[in-house]
Coordinates of C-alpha atoms and ligand atoms in Angstrom, one line a residue:
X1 CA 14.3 9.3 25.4
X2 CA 11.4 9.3 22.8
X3 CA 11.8 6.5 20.4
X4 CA 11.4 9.2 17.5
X5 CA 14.3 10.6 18.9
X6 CA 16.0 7.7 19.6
X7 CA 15.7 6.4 16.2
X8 CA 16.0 9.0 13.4
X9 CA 14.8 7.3 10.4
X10 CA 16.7 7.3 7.1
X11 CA 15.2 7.7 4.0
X12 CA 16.4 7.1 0.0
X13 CA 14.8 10.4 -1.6
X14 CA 14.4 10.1 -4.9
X15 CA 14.5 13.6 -5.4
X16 CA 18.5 13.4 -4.7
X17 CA 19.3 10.3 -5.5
X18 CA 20.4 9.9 -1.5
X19 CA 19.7 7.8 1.9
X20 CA 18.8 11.1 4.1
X21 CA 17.7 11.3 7.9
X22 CA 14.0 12.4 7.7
X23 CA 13.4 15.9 9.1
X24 CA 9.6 16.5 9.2
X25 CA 8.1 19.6 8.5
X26 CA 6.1 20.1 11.9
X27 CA 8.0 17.8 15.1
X28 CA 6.4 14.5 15.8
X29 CA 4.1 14.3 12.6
X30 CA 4.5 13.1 9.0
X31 CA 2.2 14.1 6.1
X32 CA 2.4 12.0 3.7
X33 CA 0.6 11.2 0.0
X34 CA 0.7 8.1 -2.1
X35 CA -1.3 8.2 -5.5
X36 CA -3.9 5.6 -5.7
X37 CA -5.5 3.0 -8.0
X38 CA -7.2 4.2 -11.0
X39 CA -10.2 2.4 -10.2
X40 CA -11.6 0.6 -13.4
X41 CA -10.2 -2.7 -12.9
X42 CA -9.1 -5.4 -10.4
X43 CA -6.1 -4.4 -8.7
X44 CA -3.4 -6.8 -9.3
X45 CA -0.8 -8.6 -7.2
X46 CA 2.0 -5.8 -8.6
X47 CA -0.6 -2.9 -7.3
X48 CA -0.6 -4.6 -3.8
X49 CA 3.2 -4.3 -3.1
X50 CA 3.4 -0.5 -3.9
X51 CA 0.1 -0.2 -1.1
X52 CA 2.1 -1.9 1.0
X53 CA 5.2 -0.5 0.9
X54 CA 3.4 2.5 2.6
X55 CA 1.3 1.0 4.3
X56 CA 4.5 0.1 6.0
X57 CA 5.9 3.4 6.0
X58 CA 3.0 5.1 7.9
X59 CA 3.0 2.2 10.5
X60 CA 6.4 2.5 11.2
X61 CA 6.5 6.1 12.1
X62 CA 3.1 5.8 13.7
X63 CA 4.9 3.2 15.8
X64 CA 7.7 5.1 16.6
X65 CA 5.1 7.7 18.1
X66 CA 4.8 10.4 14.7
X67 CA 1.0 11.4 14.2
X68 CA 1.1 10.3 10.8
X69 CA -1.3 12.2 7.9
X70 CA -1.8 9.5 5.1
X71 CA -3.7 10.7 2.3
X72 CA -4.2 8.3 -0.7
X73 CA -6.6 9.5 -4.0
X74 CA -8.9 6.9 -5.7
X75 CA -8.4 8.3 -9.5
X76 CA -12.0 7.9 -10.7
X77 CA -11.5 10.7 -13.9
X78 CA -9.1 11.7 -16.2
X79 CA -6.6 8.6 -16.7
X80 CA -6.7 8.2 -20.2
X81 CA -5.4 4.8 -21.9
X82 CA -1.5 4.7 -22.4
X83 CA -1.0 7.2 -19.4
X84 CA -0.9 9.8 -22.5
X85 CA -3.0 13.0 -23.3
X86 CA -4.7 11.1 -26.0
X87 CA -7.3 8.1 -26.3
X88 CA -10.6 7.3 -24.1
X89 CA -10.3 7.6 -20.4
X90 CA -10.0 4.2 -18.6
X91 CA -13.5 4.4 -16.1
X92 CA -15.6 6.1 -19.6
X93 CA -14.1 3.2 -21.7
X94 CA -15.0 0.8 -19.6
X95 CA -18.7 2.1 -18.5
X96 CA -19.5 2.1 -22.3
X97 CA -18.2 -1.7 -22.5
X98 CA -20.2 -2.8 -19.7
X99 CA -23.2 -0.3 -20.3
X100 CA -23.1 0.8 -17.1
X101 CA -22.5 4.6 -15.7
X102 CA -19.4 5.5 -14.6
X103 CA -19.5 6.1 -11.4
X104 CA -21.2 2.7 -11.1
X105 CA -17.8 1.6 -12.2
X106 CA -16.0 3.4 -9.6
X107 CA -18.1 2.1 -7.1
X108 CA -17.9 -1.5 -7.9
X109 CA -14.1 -1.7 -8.3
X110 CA -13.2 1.0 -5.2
X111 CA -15.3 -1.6 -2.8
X112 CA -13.2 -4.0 -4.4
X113 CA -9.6 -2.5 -3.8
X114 CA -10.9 -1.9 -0.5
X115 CA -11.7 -5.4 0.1
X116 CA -8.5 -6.9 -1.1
X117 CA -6.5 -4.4 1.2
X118 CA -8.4 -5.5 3.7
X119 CA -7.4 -9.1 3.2
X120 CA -3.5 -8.0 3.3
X121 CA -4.0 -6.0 6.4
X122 CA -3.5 -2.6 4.4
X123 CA -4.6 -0.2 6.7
X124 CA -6.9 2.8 5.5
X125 CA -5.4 6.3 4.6
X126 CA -6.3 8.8 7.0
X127 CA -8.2 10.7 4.2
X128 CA -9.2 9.8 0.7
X129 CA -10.1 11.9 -1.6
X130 CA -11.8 11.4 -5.1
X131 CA -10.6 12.9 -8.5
X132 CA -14.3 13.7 -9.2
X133 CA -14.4 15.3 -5.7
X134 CA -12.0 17.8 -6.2
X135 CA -13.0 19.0 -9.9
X136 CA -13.6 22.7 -8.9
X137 CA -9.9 22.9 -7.3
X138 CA -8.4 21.6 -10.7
X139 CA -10.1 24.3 -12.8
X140 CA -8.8 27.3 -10.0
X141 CA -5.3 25.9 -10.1
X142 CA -5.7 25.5 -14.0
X143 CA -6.6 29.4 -14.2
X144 CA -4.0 30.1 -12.1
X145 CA -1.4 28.4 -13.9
X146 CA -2.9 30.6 -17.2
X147 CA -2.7 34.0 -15.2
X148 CA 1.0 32.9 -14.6
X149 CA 1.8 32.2 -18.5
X150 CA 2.4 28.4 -17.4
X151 CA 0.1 27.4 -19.2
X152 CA -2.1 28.3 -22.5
X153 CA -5.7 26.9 -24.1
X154 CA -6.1 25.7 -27.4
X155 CA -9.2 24.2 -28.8
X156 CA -11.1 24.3 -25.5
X157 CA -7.6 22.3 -23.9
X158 CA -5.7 23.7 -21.5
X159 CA -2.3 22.5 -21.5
X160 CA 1.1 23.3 -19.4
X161 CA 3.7 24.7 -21.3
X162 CA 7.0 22.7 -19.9
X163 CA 9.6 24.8 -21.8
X164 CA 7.8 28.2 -20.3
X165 CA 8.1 26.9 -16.7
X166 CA 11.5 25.4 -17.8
X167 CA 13.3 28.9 -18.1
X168 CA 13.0 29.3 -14.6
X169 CA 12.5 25.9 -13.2
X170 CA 13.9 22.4 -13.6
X171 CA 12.0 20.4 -15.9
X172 CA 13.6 16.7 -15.0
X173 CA 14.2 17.2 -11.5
X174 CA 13.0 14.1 -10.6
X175 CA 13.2 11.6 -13.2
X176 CA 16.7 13.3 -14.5
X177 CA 15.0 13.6 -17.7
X178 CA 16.2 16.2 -20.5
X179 CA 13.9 18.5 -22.2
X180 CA 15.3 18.4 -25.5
X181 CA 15.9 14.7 -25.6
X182 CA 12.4 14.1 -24.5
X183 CA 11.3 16.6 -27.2
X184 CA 13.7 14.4 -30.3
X185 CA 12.0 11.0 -28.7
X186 CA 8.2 12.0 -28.0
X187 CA 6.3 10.2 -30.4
X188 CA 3.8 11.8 -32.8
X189 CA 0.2 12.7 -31.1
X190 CA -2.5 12.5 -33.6
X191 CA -4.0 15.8 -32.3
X192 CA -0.5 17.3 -32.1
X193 CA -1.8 20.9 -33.3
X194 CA -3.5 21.3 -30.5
X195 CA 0.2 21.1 -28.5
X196 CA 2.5 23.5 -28.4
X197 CA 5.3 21.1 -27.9
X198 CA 4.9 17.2 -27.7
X199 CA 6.1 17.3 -24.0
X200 CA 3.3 19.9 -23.1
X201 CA 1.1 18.1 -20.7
X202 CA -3.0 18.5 -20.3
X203 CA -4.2 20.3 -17.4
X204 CA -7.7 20.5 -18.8
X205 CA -9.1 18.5 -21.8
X206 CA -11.8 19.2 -23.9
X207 CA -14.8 16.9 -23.6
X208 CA -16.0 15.3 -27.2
X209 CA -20.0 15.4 -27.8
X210 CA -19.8 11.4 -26.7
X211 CA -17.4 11.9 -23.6
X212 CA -19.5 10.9 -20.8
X213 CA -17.8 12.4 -17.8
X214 CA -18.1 15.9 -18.5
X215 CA -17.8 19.1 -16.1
X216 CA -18.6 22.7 -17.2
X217 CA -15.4 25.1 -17.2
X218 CA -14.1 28.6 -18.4
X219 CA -13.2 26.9 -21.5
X220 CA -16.2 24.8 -22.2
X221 CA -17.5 20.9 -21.3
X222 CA -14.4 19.3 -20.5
X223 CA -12.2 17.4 -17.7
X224 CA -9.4 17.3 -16.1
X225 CA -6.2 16.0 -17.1
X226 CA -4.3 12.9 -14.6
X227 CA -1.6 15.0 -12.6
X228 CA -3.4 17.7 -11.9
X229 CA -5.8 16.0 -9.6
X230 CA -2.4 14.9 -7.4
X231 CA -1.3 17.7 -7.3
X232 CA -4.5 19.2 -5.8
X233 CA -5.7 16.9 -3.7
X234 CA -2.1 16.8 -1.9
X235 CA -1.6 20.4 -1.4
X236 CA -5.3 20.5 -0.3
X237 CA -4.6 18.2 2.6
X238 CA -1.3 18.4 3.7
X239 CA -0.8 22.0 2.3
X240 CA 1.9 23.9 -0.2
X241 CA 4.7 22.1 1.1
X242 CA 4.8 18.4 2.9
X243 CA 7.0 15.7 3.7
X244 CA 6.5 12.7 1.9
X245 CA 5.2 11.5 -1.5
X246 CA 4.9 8.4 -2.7
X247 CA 3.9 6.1 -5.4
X248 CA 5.0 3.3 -8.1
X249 CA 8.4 3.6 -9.9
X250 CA 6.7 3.4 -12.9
X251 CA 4.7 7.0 -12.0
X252 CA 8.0 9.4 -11.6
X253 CA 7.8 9.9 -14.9
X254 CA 5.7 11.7 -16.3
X255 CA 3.2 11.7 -13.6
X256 CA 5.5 12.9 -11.0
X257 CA 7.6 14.9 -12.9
X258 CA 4.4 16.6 -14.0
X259 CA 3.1 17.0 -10.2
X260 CA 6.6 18.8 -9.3
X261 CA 5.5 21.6 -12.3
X262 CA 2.6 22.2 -12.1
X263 CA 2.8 22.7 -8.2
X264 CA 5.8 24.2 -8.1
X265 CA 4.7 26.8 -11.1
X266 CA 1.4 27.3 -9.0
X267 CA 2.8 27.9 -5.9
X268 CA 6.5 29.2 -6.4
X269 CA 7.4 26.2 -3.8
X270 CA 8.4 22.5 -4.1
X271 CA 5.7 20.6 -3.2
X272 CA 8.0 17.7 -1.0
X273 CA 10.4 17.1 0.4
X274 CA 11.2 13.3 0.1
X275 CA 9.7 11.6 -3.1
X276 CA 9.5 7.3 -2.2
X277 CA 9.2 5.3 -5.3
X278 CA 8.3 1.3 -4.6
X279 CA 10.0 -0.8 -7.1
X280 CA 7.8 -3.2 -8.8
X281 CA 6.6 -6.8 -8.6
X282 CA 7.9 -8.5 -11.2
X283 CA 7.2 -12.1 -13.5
X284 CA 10.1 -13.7 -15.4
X285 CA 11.7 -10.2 -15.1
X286 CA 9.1 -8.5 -16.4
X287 CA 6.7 -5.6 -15.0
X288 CA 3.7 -7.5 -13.7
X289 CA 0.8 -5.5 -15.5
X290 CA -2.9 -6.2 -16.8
X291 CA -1.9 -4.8 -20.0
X292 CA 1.2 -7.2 -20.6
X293 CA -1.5 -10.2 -19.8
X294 CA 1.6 -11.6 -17.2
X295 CA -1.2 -10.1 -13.8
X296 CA -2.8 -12.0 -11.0
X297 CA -5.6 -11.4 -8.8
X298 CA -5.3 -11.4 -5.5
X299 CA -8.9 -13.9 -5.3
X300 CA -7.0 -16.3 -7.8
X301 CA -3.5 -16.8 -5.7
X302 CA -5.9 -17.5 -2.8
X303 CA -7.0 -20.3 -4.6
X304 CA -4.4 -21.0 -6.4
X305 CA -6.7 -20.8 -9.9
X306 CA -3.9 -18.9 -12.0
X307 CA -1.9 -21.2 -14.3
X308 CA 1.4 -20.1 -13.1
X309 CA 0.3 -21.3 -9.5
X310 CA 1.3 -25.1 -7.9
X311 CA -1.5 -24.0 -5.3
X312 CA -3.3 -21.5 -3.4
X313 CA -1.2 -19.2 -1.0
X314 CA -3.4 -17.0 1.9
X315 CA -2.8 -13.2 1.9
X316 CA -0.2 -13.1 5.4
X317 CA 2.2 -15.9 3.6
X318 CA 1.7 -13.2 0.7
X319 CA 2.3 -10.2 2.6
X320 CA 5.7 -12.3 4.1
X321 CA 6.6 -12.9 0.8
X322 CA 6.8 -9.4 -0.3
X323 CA 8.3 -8.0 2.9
X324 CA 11.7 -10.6 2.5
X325 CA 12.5 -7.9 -0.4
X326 CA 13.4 -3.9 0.2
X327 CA 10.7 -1.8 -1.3
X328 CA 13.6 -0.2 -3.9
X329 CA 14.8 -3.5 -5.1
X330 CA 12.3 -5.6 -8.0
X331 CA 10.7 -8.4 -6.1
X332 CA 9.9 -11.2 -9.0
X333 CA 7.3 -13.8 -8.6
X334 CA 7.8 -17.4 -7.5
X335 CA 5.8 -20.6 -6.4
X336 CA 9.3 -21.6 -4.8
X337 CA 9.6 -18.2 -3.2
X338 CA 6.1 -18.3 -1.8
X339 CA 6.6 -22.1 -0.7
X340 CA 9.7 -20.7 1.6
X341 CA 7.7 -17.2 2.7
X342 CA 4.4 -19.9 3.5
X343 CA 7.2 -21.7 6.1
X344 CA 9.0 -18.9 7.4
X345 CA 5.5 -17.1 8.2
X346 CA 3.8 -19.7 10.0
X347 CA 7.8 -20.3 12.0
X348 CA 7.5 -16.6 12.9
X349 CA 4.0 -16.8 14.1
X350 CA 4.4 -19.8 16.1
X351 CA 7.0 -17.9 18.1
X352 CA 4.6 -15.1 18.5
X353 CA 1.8 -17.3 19.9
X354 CA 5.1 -19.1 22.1
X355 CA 5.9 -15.5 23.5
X356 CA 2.7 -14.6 24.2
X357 CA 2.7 -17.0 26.5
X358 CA 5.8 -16.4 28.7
X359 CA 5.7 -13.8 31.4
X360 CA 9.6 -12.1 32.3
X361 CA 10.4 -14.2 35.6
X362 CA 10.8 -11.7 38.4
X363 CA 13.9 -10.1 40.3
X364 CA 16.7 -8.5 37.8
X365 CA 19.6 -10.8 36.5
X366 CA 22.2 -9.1 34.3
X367 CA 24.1 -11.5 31.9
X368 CA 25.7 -12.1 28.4
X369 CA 21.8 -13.4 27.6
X370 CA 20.5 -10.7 28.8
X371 CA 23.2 -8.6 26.5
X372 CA 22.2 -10.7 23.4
X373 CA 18.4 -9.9 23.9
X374 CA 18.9 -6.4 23.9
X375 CA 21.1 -6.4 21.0
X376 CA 18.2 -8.1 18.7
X377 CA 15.7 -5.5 20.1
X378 CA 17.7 -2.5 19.2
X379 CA 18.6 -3.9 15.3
X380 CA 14.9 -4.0 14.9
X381 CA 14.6 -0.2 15.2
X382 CA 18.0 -0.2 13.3
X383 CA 17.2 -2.0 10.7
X384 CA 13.5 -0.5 9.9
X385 CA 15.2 2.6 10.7
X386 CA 17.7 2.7 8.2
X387 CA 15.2 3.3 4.8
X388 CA 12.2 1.2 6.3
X389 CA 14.8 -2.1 5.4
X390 CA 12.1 -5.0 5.7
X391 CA 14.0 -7.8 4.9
X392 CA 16.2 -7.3 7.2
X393 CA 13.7 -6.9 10.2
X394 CA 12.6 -10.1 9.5
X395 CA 16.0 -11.5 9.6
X396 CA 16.8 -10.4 13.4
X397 CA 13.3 -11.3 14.4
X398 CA 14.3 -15.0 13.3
X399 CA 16.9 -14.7 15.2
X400 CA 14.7 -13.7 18.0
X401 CA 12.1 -16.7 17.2
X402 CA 15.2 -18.8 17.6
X403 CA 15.8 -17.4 21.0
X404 CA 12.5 -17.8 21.5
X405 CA 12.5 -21.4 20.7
X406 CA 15.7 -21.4 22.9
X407 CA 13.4 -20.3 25.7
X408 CA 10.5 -23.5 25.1
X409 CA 13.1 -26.0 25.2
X410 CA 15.5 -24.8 28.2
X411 CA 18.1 -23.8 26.4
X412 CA 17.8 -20.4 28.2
X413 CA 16.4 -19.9 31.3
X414 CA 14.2 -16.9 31.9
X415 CA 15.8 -17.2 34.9
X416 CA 18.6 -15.8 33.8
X417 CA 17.0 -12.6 31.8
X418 CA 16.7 -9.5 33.0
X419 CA 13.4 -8.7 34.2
X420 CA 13.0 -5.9 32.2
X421 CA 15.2 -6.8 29.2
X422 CA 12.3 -9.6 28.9
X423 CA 9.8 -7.4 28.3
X424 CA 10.9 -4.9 25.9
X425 CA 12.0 -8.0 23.6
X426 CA 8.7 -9.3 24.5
X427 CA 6.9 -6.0 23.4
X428 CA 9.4 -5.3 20.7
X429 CA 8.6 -8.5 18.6
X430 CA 5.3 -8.3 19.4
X431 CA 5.2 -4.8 18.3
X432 CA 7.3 -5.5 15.2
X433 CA 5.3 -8.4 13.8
X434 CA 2.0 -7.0 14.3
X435 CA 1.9 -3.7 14.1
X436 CA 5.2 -2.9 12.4
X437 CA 4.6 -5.4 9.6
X438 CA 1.3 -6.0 9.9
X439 CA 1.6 -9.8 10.2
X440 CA -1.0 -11.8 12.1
X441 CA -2.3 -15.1 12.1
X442 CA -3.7 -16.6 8.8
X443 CA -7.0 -15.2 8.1
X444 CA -8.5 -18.6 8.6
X445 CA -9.3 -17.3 12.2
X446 CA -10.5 -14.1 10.8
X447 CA -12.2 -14.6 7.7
X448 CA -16.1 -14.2 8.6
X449 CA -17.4 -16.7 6.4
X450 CA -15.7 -19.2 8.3
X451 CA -16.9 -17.9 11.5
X452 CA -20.2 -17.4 10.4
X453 CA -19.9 -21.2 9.6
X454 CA -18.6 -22.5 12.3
X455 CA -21.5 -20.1 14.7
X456 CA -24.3 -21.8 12.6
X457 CA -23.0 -25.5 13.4
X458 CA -22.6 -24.1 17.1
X459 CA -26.4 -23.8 17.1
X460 CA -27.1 -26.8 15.6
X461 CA -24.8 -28.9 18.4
X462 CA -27.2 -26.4 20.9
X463 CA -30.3 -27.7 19.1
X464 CA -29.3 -31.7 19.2
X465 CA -28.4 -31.2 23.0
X466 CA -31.9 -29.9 23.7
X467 CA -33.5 -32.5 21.2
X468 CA -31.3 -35.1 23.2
X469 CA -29.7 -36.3 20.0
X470 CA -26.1 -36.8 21.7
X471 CA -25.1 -39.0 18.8
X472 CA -25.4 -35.7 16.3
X473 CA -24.3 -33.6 19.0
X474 CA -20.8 -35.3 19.6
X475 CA -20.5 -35.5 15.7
X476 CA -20.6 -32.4 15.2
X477 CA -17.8 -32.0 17.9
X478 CA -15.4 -34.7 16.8
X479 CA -15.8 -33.5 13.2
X480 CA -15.2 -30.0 13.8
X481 CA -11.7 -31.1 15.8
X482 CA -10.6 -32.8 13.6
X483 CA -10.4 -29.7 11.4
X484 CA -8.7 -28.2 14.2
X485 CA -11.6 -26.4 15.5
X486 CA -12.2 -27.3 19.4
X487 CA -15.4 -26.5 21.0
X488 CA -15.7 -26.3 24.8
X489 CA -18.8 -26.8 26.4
X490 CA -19.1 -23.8 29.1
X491 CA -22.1 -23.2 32.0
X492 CA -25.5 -23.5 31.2
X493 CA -25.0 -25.0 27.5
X494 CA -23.0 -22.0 26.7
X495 CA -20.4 -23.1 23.8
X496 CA -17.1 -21.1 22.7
X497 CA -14.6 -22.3 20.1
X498 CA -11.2 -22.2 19.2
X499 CA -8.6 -22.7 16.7
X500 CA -6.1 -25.3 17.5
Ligands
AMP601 P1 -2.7 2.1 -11.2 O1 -4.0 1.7 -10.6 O2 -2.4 1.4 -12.5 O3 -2.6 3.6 -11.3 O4 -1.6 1.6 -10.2 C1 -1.7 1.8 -8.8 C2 -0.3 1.7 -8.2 O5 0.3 0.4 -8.4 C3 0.7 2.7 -8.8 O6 1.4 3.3 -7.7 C4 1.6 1.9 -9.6 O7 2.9 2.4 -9.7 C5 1.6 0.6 -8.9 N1 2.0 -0.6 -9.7 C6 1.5 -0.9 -11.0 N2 2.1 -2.1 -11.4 C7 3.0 -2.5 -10.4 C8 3.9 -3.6 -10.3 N3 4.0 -4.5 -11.2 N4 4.6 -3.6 -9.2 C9 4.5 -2.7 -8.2 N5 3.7 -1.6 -8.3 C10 2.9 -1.5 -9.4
ZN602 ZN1 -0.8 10.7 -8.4

């Protein structure tokens, strides 16, 4: 049996409120959408968890054998300050600041989010689209939304008329939100004329004489509004209908709520079937967010620069760290949090390197052991199985480092294992830590300064050999042991390093 079919995977859909078994549209492959960073500034610590949380949720089903669609937006237009309809929009603000063109902003801080995903072992979407990319597909779905009455233009804005589309649709789906409650809470707008009703939503918005990011349309210089570009670049992709979306709590309302109208208005169908919301990363309880001053950078927990930081923590013990907690629960920050996640990490890699090394004895034993081994391989898939449960993965696969450790010091014999029970715990933690979780050693071995470094002094040992300066030559040898670098000298001068 197939381990997709083996292991049906449950899933808490926001949409219903419910843990459901995941029934993809197509058999064997997920399509799946996450909305991205709005990519005029660093992205913070809190950012990272929510990439990660689906970053696990496409390795997993990859793992279990799904082809897996993953498309994630960078929002380079339209994402205007207070996540309202009013005020500048974040990348034009920001380009005037710093003098520089927009799209020199987008550049500069989407090579940085890639970067920093990078460093946590994020893996790439399968497609990512651009807000900017897509502009002509916002103004057809904006017309089409007009043509259907969904929507109506004032002052050169278009904007979507929620109570219209609420007569025959559910407004509040999502979030559970009430019209006429949000309509007595809404706050004034300053250009409030130009709405129908303070809950209407832009679609289109009308580019001032100053705005710099400006595309022609039906109803003049203008650009378009934050949802719309979600809902368009999703559909585009993974078409009408697909399986999962996904994103920040703090984006099913109104973002989400708006994606589900306007799609659903445009199209006549629900746009997806399972809606995932990450919870966030928290400090002192409280949202971790640039604008509430409480954010780090990944570059300064590295170092351990930030104030609230005893020292400098590298992006795996991180990545730990944020996988002891379930993506629905708030994880809040803590140096003695991290301390433990830096331990347990380096205990769970050690038992990695341990298994690597052990080969299943051969000839078939059955035995309790044997029993016990393939209980902790099967709660793996249980576990990640039953709403992507992290935290407790990494509790059974401690269990399995301990038997692990059991295994070093004699405590169990292979002997006594199952041949083939062996390796399907072997390739199941294996599996589970590296590809599942996306754990792997520190990135000491794989940062390439380091092993740029370490190359160069390589030739220089090379260089003193052939000068016959020994002395200089074993220096360099010694020196670079004792900071757990061993060089071995091969044939012909050849040299090749390790980490020890
Ligand atoms: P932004 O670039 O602000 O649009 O955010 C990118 C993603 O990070 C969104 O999915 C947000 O929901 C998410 N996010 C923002 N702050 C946090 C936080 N403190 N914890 C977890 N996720 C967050
Ligand atoms: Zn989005």
């Amino acid at each position: 049996m197939k381990q997709i079919d083996k292991h049906p995977v449950s899933i808490t859909n926001s949409l219903t409120g419910k843990k459901e078994i995941f029934k993809p549209i197509t058999p064997g492959f997920v399509s799946m959408y996450v909305c991205g960073p709005t990519v005029y500034n660093d992205v913070h610590l809190g950012n990272v968890r929510t990439f990660l949380t689906f970053d696990i949720v496409s390795r997993y089903f990859r793992f279990l054998g799904y082809k897996v669609r993953y498309v994630r937006n960078i929002t380079d237009v339209g994402h205007l300050e207070n996540d309202a309809d009013e005020g500048e929009d974040k990348i034009a603000k920001k380009a005037r600041l710093e003098q520089l063109e927009p799209m020199e902003i987008v550049k500069y801080y989407t090579e940085g989010f890639h970067e920093v995903m990078r460093q946590f072992n994020i893996l790439p979407p399968s497609i990512e689209p651009s807000a900017t990319g897509h502009i002509v597909e916002q103004i057809e779905i904006t017309k089409k939304l007009l043509e259907k009455g969904l929507a109506y233009e004032s002052n050169g804005s278009v904007y979507f008329n929620v109570r219209k589309y609420n007569e025959e649709n559910h407004y509040g789906i999502l979030s559970g939100r009430n019209i006429e409650e949000l309509m007595a809470s809404g706050r004034e707008l300053d250009n409030q004329d130009e709405k129908r009703e303070k809950i209407d939503f832009a679609l289109w918005k009308k580019a001032s004489p100053y705005h710099i990011m400006r595309w022609p349309s039906p109803w003049g210089d203008g650009f378009p509004g934050w949802h719309i570009e979600c809902t368009v670049m999703s559909t585009k992709y993974l078409g009408e209908t697909f399986d999962i979306h996904g994103g920040g709590m703090d984006l099913k309302f109104p973002h989400h709520e708006c994606e589900i109208a306007q799609a659903t208005g445009a199209t006549g169908k629900a746009p997806v079937n399972y809606w995932l919301h990450s919870n966030m990363l928290t400090v002192n309880g409280q949202k971790m967010s640039k604008s509430l001053g409480n954010s780090f950078l990944p570059r300064e927990l590295f170092a351990g620069t930030h104030k609230l930081l005893d020292k400098g923590y590298g992006p795996m013990a991180v990545r730990f760290f944020m996988l002891q907690s379930h993506y629905s629960s708030t994880l809040d920050f803590s140096n003695e949090a991290l301390q433990a996640a830096e331990k347990g990490f380096k205990k769970l890699i050690n038992a990695l390197g341990l298994l690597k090394r052990v080969e299943p004895a051969p000839g078939a034993k059955t035995s309790e052991i044997s029993s016990e081994f393939n209980r902790l391989t099967e709660e793996c898939y249980r576990n990640m199985s039953d709403d992507f449960n992290t935290a407790k993965t990494l509790a059974v696969l401690f269990e399995m480092a301990s038997r692990i450790n059991d295994l070093k010091s004699g405590n169990i014999k292979l002997a006594d294992l199952d041949g083939d029970t062996f390796a399907t715990f072997k390739s199941t933690f294996i599996g589970f830590v590296e590809n599942v979780l996306g754990l792997q050693e520190e990135s000491e071995q794989n940062d390439e300064t380091l092993k740029g470094t370490i190359e160069l002094l390589i030739e220089l040992r090379k260089k003193s050999r052939t000068d016959k300066n020994f002395a200089l030559s074993d220096k360099i040898r010694d020196d670079l042991k004792k900071l757990g670098i061993q060089v071995k000298d091969g044939k012909d001068g050849e040299m090749t390093y390790s980490f020890e």
